[in-house]
Coordinates of C-alpha atoms in Angstrom, one line a residue:
M43 CA 164.9 101.1 58.7
R44 CA 163.9 98.5 61.2
R45 CA 163.7 101.2 63.9
V46 CA 161.4 103.3 61.7
S47 CA 159.2 100.3 61.0
A48 CA 158.9 99.5 64.7
I49 CA 157.9 103.1 65.4
L50 CA 155.3 103.0 62.7
L51 CA 154.0 99.7 64.0
G52 CA 153.8 101.1 67.5
F53 CA 152.0 104.1 66.3
L54 CA 149.5 102.0 64.4
V55 CA 148.8 99.8 67.5
C56 CA 148.3 102.9 69.7
W57 CA 146.0 104.5 67.1
Q58 CA 143.9 101.4 66.8
S59 CA 143.7 101.1 70.6
L60 CA 142.7 104.8 70.9
N61 CA 140.0 104.4 68.3
A62 CA 138.7 101.4 70.2
Q63 CA 138.6 103.4 73.4
Q64 CA 136.8 106.3 71.7
A65 CA 134.1 104.1 70.1
P66 CA 130.8 104.9 71.7
L67 CA 129.3 102.3 74.0
L68 CA 126.0 100.7 73.1
L69 CA 124.1 99.1 76.0
V70 CA 121.7 96.4 74.8
Y71 CA 118.8 95.1 76.9
H72 CA 117.0 91.9 75.9
E73 CA 113.3 92.4 76.7
R74 CA 111.7 89.1 77.4
V75 CA 108.0 88.4 77.2
P76 CA 106.4 86.2 80.0
F77 CA 105.1 82.8 79.4
S78 CA 103.4 80.0 81.4
S79 CA 105.0 76.7 82.5
S80 CA 102.9 74.8 79.9
E81 CA 104.4 76.8 77.0
E82 CA 107.8 76.8 75.3
D83 CA 109.9 79.9 75.9
P84 CA 109.0 82.2 73.0
N85 CA 112.0 84.5 73.6
L86 CA 114.6 83.8 71.0
P87 CA 118.4 83.7 71.7
V88 CA 119.7 86.9 70.1
Q89 CA 122.6 88.0 72.2
A90 CA 125.5 86.1 70.5
P91 CA 124.5 86.7 66.9
L92 CA 123.4 90.3 67.3
T93 CA 126.7 91.1 69.1
A94 CA 128.6 89.6 66.2
F95 CA 126.7 91.5 63.6
L96 CA 127.0 94.8 65.5
N97 CA 130.7 94.2 65.9
E98 CA 131.0 93.6 62.1
I99 CA 129.9 97.2 61.4
R100 CA 132.8 98.5 63.7
K101 CA 131.0 101.6 64.9
V102 CA 130.2 100.9 68.6
R103 CA 131.3 98.8 71.5
V104 CA 128.5 96.4 72.6
E105 CA 127.7 95.5 76.2
W106 CA 124.6 93.6 77.2
Y107 CA 122.6 94.5 80.3
H108 CA 122.8 92.1 83.2
P109 CA 121.2 92.6 86.7
S110 CA 124.4 91.8 88.5
H111 CA 126.5 94.4 86.7
P112 CA 128.2 96.8 89.2
A113 CA 126.6 99.8 87.4
V114 CA 123.2 98.4 87.9
Q115 CA 123.8 97.8 91.6
Q116 CA 125.2 101.3 91.9
V117 CA 122.1 102.9 90.4
L118 CA 119.8 100.8 92.6
Q119 CA 121.7 101.8 95.7
A120 CA 121.7 105.5 94.8
R121 CA 117.9 105.4 94.2
G122 CA 117.2 103.2 97.2
L123 CA 115.5 100.6 95.0
A124 CA 115.1 96.9 95.6
S125 CA 117.5 94.7 93.7
S126 CA 114.6 92.7 92.2
L127 CA 113.7 95.7 90.0
A128 CA 116.9 95.0 88.1
E129 CA 115.4 91.8 86.7
Q130 CA 112.8 93.6 84.6
P131 CA 114.0 97.2 84.5
D132 CA 111.8 100.0 83.2
A133 CA 113.1 102.6 80.6
T134 CA 114.0 105.1 83.3
L135 CA 116.2 102.6 85.2
L136 CA 117.8 101.5 81.9
M137 CA 118.7 105.1 81.0
Q138 CA 120.2 105.6 84.4
V139 CA 122.3 102.4 84.2
A140 CA 123.4 103.5 80.7
R141 CA 124.6 106.8 82.0
A142 CA 126.4 105.1 84.9
M143 CA 128.2 102.9 82.4
G144 CA 129.2 105.8 80.3
A145 CA 127.1 104.5 77.3
T146 CA 126.1 106.8 74.4
Y147 CA 123.3 104.6 73.2
L148 CA 120.7 102.3 74.7
L149 CA 119.1 99.5 72.5
T150 CA 116.1 97.5 73.7
V151 CA 115.4 94.3 71.7
R152 CA 112.4 92.0 71.8
C153 CA 112.4 89.0 69.6
T154 CA 109.9 86.2 70.0
N155 CA 108.7 83.1 68.2
G156 CA 105.1 83.9 67.2
K157 CA 102.4 81.6 65.9
K158 CA 102.2 80.2 62.3
G159 CA 105.9 80.5 61.5
Q160 CA 106.5 84.1 62.4
I161 CA 109.4 85.8 64.3
Q162 CA 108.0 88.9 65.9
Y163 CA 110.5 91.6 66.7
A164 CA 110.7 95.2 68.1
C165 CA 113.8 97.3 68.5
T166 CA 114.2 100.8 69.9
L167 CA 117.5 102.7 69.9
W168 CA 117.9 105.7 72.2
Q169 CA 120.7 108.2 72.3
L170 CA 121.2 109.5 75.8
G171 CA 120.2 113.1 76.1
R172 CA 117.5 112.9 73.4
R173 CA 113.8 112.7 74.4
A174 CA 112.7 110.7 71.4
P175 CA 114.1 107.4 70.1
L176 CA 116.9 107.7 67.6
W177 CA 115.7 104.7 65.6
Q178 CA 112.9 102.1 65.8
S179 CA 111.9 99.0 64.0
E180 CA 109.3 96.4 64.6
G181 CA 107.6 93.8 62.4
I182 CA 107.3 90.1 61.5
Q183 CA 109.7 87.7 59.8
Q184 CA 108.2 84.7 58.2
F185 CA 109.9 81.3 58.3
T186 CA 109.3 77.6 57.8
E187 CA 110.5 74.8 60.2
E188 CA 113.5 74.2 57.9
T189 CA 114.5 77.9 57.5
Y190 CA 114.0 79.1 61.1
Q191 CA 117.7 79.5 61.9
N192 CA 118.5 81.3 58.6
A193 CA 115.5 83.6 59.1
L194 CA 116.6 84.6 62.6
M195 CA 120.2 85.2 61.5
S196 CA 119.0 87.2 58.4
L197 CA 116.7 89.3 60.6
L198 CA 119.4 90.2 63.1
R199 CA 122.0 91.0 60.5
T200 CA 119.5 93.2 58.7
L201 CA 118.7 95.1 61.9
A202 CA 122.4 95.7 62.5
M203 CA 122.9 96.9 59.0
R204 CA 119.9 99.3 59.2
M205 CA 121.2 100.7 62.4
N206 CA 124.6 101.3 60.7
Q207 CA 123.0 103.1 57.8
E208 CA 120.2 104.9 59.5
A209 CA 121.4 105.7 63.0
F210 CA 125.2 105.3 63.0
A211 CA 125.9 106.7 59.5
D212 CA 127.9 109.7 60.9
L213 CA 130.1 107.6 63.2
P214 CA 133.6 106.7 62.0
T215 CA 134.3 103.1 61.1
L216 CA 137.0 101.5 63.3
P217 CA 140.0 99.7 61.8
E218 CA 139.7 96.0 61.5
N219 CA 141.1 93.8 64.3
P220 CA 141.9 96.5 66.8
S221 CA 144.5 95.5 69.4
L222 CA 142.9 94.1 72.6
P223 CA 144.2 95.1 76.0
P224 CA 146.4 92.5 77.7
V225 CA 144.9 90.2 80.3
S226 CA 146.1 91.1 83.7
Q227 CA 148.0 88.3 85.5
N228 CA 145.8 88.9 88.6
Q229 CA 142.6 88.4 86.6
S230 CA 141.0 85.1 87.5
P231 CA 140.9 82.6 84.6
S232 CA 137.6 81.8 83.0
P233 CA 136.0 78.6 84.4
P234 CA 136.6 75.5 82.3
A235 CA 133.9 74.7 79.8
N236 CA 132.6 71.7 81.7
T237 CA 132.0 73.4 85.0
P238 CA 128.5 74.1 86.3
Q239 CA 129.3 77.8 86.2
K240 CA 130.3 77.8 82.6
R241 CA 127.3 75.5 81.7
L242 CA 125.0 77.9 83.5
E243 CA 126.3 81.0 81.7
Q244 CA 125.9 79.3 78.3
L245 CA 122.4 78.2 79.0
L246 CA 121.3 81.6 80.3
Q247 CA 122.9 83.3 77.3
E248 CA 120.9 81.0 75.0
G249 CA 117.7 81.5 77.0
R250 CA 117.3 77.8 77.9
L251 CA 116.0 78.4 81.4
R252 CA 114.6 75.0 82.2
E253 CA 118.0 73.4 81.5
A254 CA 119.8 76.0 83.6
I255 CA 118.0 74.9 86.7
A256 CA 120.2 71.7 87.2
P257 CA 123.7 73.4 87.1
L258 CA 122.3 76.3 89.2
R259 CA 121.1 73.8 91.9
T260 CA 124.6 72.2 91.8
L261 CA 126.2 75.6 92.4
I262 CA 123.9 76.3 95.3
N263 CA 124.7 72.9 96.9
Q264 CA 128.4 73.8 96.5
E265 CA 127.9 77.3 98.0
P266 CA 124.8 77.4 100.1
T267 CA 125.4 80.9 101.3
N268 CA 125.9 82.4 97.8
L269 CA 122.8 84.7 97.6
T270 CA 123.4 85.5 93.9
Y271 CA 122.8 81.9 92.9
R272 CA 119.7 81.6 95.0
L273 CA 118.3 84.8 93.5
Q274 CA 119.0 83.5 90.0
L275 CA 117.2 80.3 90.8
I276 CA 114.2 82.2 92.2
Q277 CA 114.0 84.4 89.1
I278 CA 114.1 81.4 86.8
Y279 CA 111.3 79.7 88.7
R280 CA 109.3 82.9 88.5
Q281 CA 109.8 83.2 84.7
L282 CA 108.8 79.6 84.2
D283 CA 105.7 80.2 86.5
M284 CA 106.7 77.4 88.9
E285 CA 104.7 78.8 91.8
S286 CA 105.4 76.1 94.5
L287 CA 109.2 75.9 93.6
T288 CA 109.4 79.7 93.7
A289 CA 107.9 79.8 97.1
Q290 CA 110.1 77.1 98.5
A291 CA 113.3 78.6 97.0
I292 CA 112.4 82.0 98.6
D293 CA 111.7 80.4 102.0
D294 CA 115.0 78.5 101.8
A295 CA 116.8 81.7 101.1
L296 CA 115.0 83.7 103.8
A297 CA 116.0 81.1 106.3
L298 CA 119.6 82.1 105.6
F299 CA 119.1 85.8 104.9
P300 CA 115.9 86.8 106.9
D301 CA 116.5 90.6 106.5
D302 CA 117.5 90.8 102.9
E303 CA 115.3 93.4 101.2
T304 CA 115.6 91.8 97.8
L305 CA 114.4 88.5 99.1
L306 CA 111.6 90.2 101.0
D307 CA 110.6 92.0 97.8
L308 CA 110.4 88.7 95.9
W309 CA 108.5 87.1 98.7
A310 CA 105.9 89.9 98.8
R311 CA 105.6 90.1 95.1
T312 CA 105.0 86.4 94.7
L313 CA 102.5 86.5 97.6
R314 CA 100.5 89.3 95.9
E315 CA 100.5 87.5 92.5
H316 CA 99.0 84.3 93.8
H317 CA 96.7 85.2 96.7
E318 CA 93.7 87.3 97.5
P319 CA 94.1 90.7 99.2
P320 CA 92.9 89.6 102.7
Q321 CA 95.4 86.8 102.7
V322 CA 98.2 89.1 101.4
I323 CA 97.4 91.7 104.1
E324 CA 97.5 89.1 106.9
A325 CA 100.7 87.5 105.7
L326 CA 102.5 90.9 105.3
Q327 CA 101.4 92.0 108.7
Q328 CA 102.7 88.7 110.2
R329 CA 106.0 89.0 108.3
L330 CA 106.4 92.6 109.4
R331 CA 106.3 91.5 113.1
A332 CA 109.4 89.5 112.3
N333 CA 111.0 92.2 110.1
P334 CA 109.7 95.5 111.6
A335 CA 112.5 97.6 109.9
S336 CA 111.7 96.4 106.4
S337 CA 110.5 99.3 104.2
T338 CA 109.9 96.9 101.3
L339 CA 107.2 95.0 103.3
R340 CA 105.6 98.3 104.4
L341 CA 105.3 99.6 100.9
Y342 CA 103.7 96.4 99.7
L343 CA 101.3 96.5 102.7
F344 CA 100.4 100.1 101.8
D345 CA 99.7 99.2 98.2
V346 CA 97.4 96.3 99.1
L347 CA 95.5 98.3 101.8
L348 CA 95.0 101.2 99.5
A349 CA 93.8 99.1 96.7
S350 CA 91.4 97.3 99.0
G351 CA 89.9 100.6 100.1
H352 CA 91.5 100.7 103.6
T353 CA 92.8 104.3 103.2
D354 CA 93.1 105.1 106.9
E355 CA 95.1 101.9 107.6
A356 CA 97.2 102.6 104.5
E357 CA 97.9 106.1 105.7
A358 CA 99.0 104.8 109.1
V359 CA 101.5 102.4 107.4
L360 CA 102.9 105.3 105.3
T361 CA 103.4 107.5 108.3
S362 CA 106.0 105.1 109.6
L363 CA 108.0 105.6 106.3
Q364 CA 107.9 109.4 106.0
S365 CA 111.3 109.7 107.5
A366 CA 112.7 107.8 104.6
N367 CA 112.9 110.4 101.8
L368 CA 112.7 108.0 99.0
P369 CA 111.0 108.4 95.6
E370 CA 108.8 105.3 96.3
V371 CA 107.5 106.8 99.5
R372 CA 106.8 110.2 97.9
W373 CA 104.9 108.4 95.1
R374 CA 102.7 106.6 97.7
E375 CA 102.1 109.9 99.5
Y376 CA 100.9 111.3 96.2
L377 CA 98.6 108.3 95.5
L378 CA 97.2 108.6 99.0
Q379 CA 96.3 112.3 98.4
G380 CA 94.4 111.2 95.3
A381 CA 92.6 108.3 97.1
K382 CA 91.4 110.7 99.8
R383 CA 90.6 113.5 97.4
R384 CA 93.1 115.8 99.0
Y385 CA 94.5 117.5 96.0
E386 CA 97.6 119.5 96.7
I387 CA 97.7 122.5 94.4
T388 CA 101.4 123.2 95.1
G389 CA 104.2 120.9 95.7
E390 CA 107.3 119.3 94.2
P391 CA 107.0 117.1 91.1
V392 CA 106.5 113.5 92.0
Q393 CA 108.0 110.6 90.0
G394 CA 105.4 108.0 89.1
F395 CA 106.3 104.3 88.8
G396 CA 104.5 101.9 86.4
E397 CA 104.8 99.0 88.9
Q398 CA 101.8 100.6 90.7
V399 CA 99.9 101.1 87.4
S400 CA 96.7 99.3 88.7
L401 CA 96.7 101.3 91.9
W402 CA 97.3 104.6 90.0
W403 CA 94.6 103.8 87.5
M404 CA 92.0 102.9 90.3
I405 CA 92.6 106.3 92.0
V406 CA 92.7 108.4 88.8
S407 CA 89.8 106.8 87.0
G408 CA 87.7 106.8 90.1
A409 CA 88.0 110.6 90.6
F410 CA 87.6 111.2 86.8
T411 CA 84.4 109.1 86.7
D412 CA 83.0 110.9 89.8
F413 CA 83.5 114.3 88.2
A414 CA 81.9 113.1 85.0
N415 CA 78.9 111.7 86.9
E416 CA 78.6 115.0 88.8
I417 CA 78.3 116.9 85.5
L418 CA 75.6 114.5 84.3
D419 CA 73.8 114.8 87.6
L420 CA 73.7 118.6 87.5
R421 CA 72.2 118.5 84.0
R422 CA 69.6 116.0 85.2
L423 CA 68.6 118.2 88.2
A424 CA 68.5 121.3 86.0
S425 CA 65.8 119.5 84.0
D426 CA 63.5 119.0 86.9
P427 CA 60.2 120.9 86.8
A428 CA 61.2 123.3 89.7
P429 CA 65.0 123.2 90.0
D430 CA 66.8 125.0 92.9
W431 CA 69.0 127.2 90.7
K432 CA 70.9 128.7 93.6
Q433 CA 71.9 125.4 95.0
L434 CA 72.8 124.1 91.5
R435 CA 75.0 127.1 90.8
E436 CA 76.9 126.6 94.1
R437 CA 77.4 122.9 93.2
G438 CA 78.5 123.9 89.7
E439 CA 81.1 126.3 91.1
Q440 CA 82.4 123.8 93.6
L441 CA 82.7 121.2 90.8
V442 CA 84.8 123.5 88.6
Q443 CA 87.1 124.2 91.6
R444 CA 87.5 120.5 92.4
V445 CA 88.2 119.5 88.7
L446 CA 90.8 122.3 88.4
E447 CA 92.5 121.2 91.6
F448 CA 92.5 117.6 90.3
G449 CA 94.1 118.7 87.1
Q450 CA 96.8 120.7 89.0
W451 CA 97.4 117.7 91.3
F452 CA 97.7 115.4 88.3
G453 CA 100.1 117.7 86.6
R454 CA 102.6 117.3 89.5
M455 CA 103.2 113.7 88.4
Q456 CA 106.3 112.9 86.3
P457 CA 105.5 109.4 84.8
D458 CA 108.1 106.8 84.0
A459 CA 108.2 105.4 80.4
T460 CA 105.5 102.8 81.1
L461 CA 103.0 105.4 82.2
Q462 CA 103.8 108.1 79.6
K463 CA 101.0 107.2 77.2
P464 CA 98.1 106.7 79.7
Y465 CA 99.3 109.8 81.6
Q466 CA 99.0 112.0 78.4
H467 CA 95.5 110.7 77.7
V468 CA 94.3 111.3 81.3
R469 CA 95.9 114.8 81.4
F470 CA 94.2 115.8 78.2
G471 CA 91.0 114.3 79.4
A472 CA 91.2 116.3 82.6
Q473 CA 91.5 119.5 80.6
L474 CA 88.4 118.5 78.6
L475 CA 86.6 117.6 81.9
G476 CA 87.5 121.0 83.3
Q477 CA 86.1 122.8 80.3
S478 CA 83.0 120.7 80.5
A479 CA 82.5 121.6 84.1
Q480 CA 83.0 125.3 83.3
H481 CA 80.4 125.2 80.5
M482 CA 78.0 123.4 82.9
A483 CA 78.5 126.1 85.6
R484 CA 77.8 128.8 82.9
Y485 CA 74.7 127.0 81.9
L486 CA 73.4 126.9 85.5
L487 CA 74.1 130.7 85.6
S488 CA 72.7 131.8 82.3
R489 CA 70.4 128.8 81.4
N490 CA 71.8 129.0 77.9
R491 CA 71.2 125.5 76.4
E492 CA 74.2 125.8 74.1
E493 CA 76.4 125.8 77.2
A494 CA 74.7 122.6 78.4
E495 CA 75.2 120.9 75.0
Q496 CA 78.9 122.0 74.9
A497 CA 79.3 120.6 78.4
A498 CA 77.8 117.3 77.4
T499 CA 80.0 117.0 74.3
L500 CA 83.2 117.8 76.2
R501 CA 82.3 115.3 78.9
I502 CA 81.9 112.5 76.3
E503 CA 85.3 113.4 74.7
A504 CA 86.9 113.4 78.2
L505 CA 85.6 109.9 78.9
R506 CA 86.9 108.7 75.6
E507 CA 90.4 109.9 76.6
L508 CA 90.0 108.1 79.9
E509 CA 89.1 104.9 78.0
S510 CA 92.1 105.3 75.8
A511 CA 94.3 105.7 78.9
Q512 CA 93.2 102.4 80.4
P513 CA 96.3 100.2 80.9
K514 CA 96.4 96.9 79.1
P515 CA 95.9 93.9 81.3
E516 CA 99.2 92.1 82.2
R517 CA 99.9 89.0 80.2

């Protein structure tokens, strides 16, 4: 009888362990909003309570995104991306990390302390392999100063329950208290609770960035050549908008690691954020003389030169990178084509990155506006007392050809998640603009005023689409 009981107990443990292994993995990313040094951090600590509530439903295994996770570094290395991109990943990068980790679901969570006693939240749940979100929720939770903690806990518990009922309803519920795998004897023990490392982990988990600076500095003093600690400190300074401390921490780190691309990326990014283009160009060129092999510095220099209108100089910088078959280089080649109005009708699709949204917008909106102005100019010239109809017809035909080439060039772009909405508006607007140009060309040929009116109407609608596509200014 005892032997039978032991067999049944062993079977139960194995079954529970198997169920735990088969539970789908949910990768959670805490999306944080920026804030200035004069403000309190509006991002609320959600990781611990939300993990607990998701574990209560016993449907998924929960793992939170962290820039230092091996899967993140693996994806960055495979795509040839700078490590700094892991600090604020876009949706495309998050999806690739989720796949690398073997996750079934990806959840992005933003939860902030708004004004007038409001918790503002937004959650999006993706199932890998589906184009549209599996589940979404956003809104406001009211609270008073006395009920803040209860309101936050109630909100997070409600979100977990709604996901259980609306997104995970078909998933099996795991048994309670599944057996945990034994801890390997070779596994290093967790640091004691009073160590700087443990204190740092706790403060970062709770989002208390200012308080995390002290233990992080202690760890850097203990291990001056630990680049991970230095990068963490730099990122905290950046999030707190401490410009001078950020610059000093980057310089200190570059003195030890002068060729590290992640540090060079942070240096260039910080430089661009706080200085005017001429100063940025001069500083980048000077740094490149010391780091001539840095592709990161060359890409930043290209961006600033192109945005400043120095297209020939930007092209010369890009020429030195064409041997590196990287998505970022191909994206810059594509932008350069647009800036120089060299629209390639054929070619491979090009992945667009939202980090260059201002550069992309400058190029696309500039071409779009030029075409719209050309249509208006043709209408004005056709209204002259003695128009040169032959010349106008030739200009109209050339305009149609250029607008169609622009539309085909624009269609080669495959935008990341941050560019999806503006891309769709511009693409539809380009179609309207092409139709407007065709109506104008027909008007110049037939002199039928209805064609001219149709061209004018479609032109206005196209410009409205362009206005809808304008990216929102960064906060």
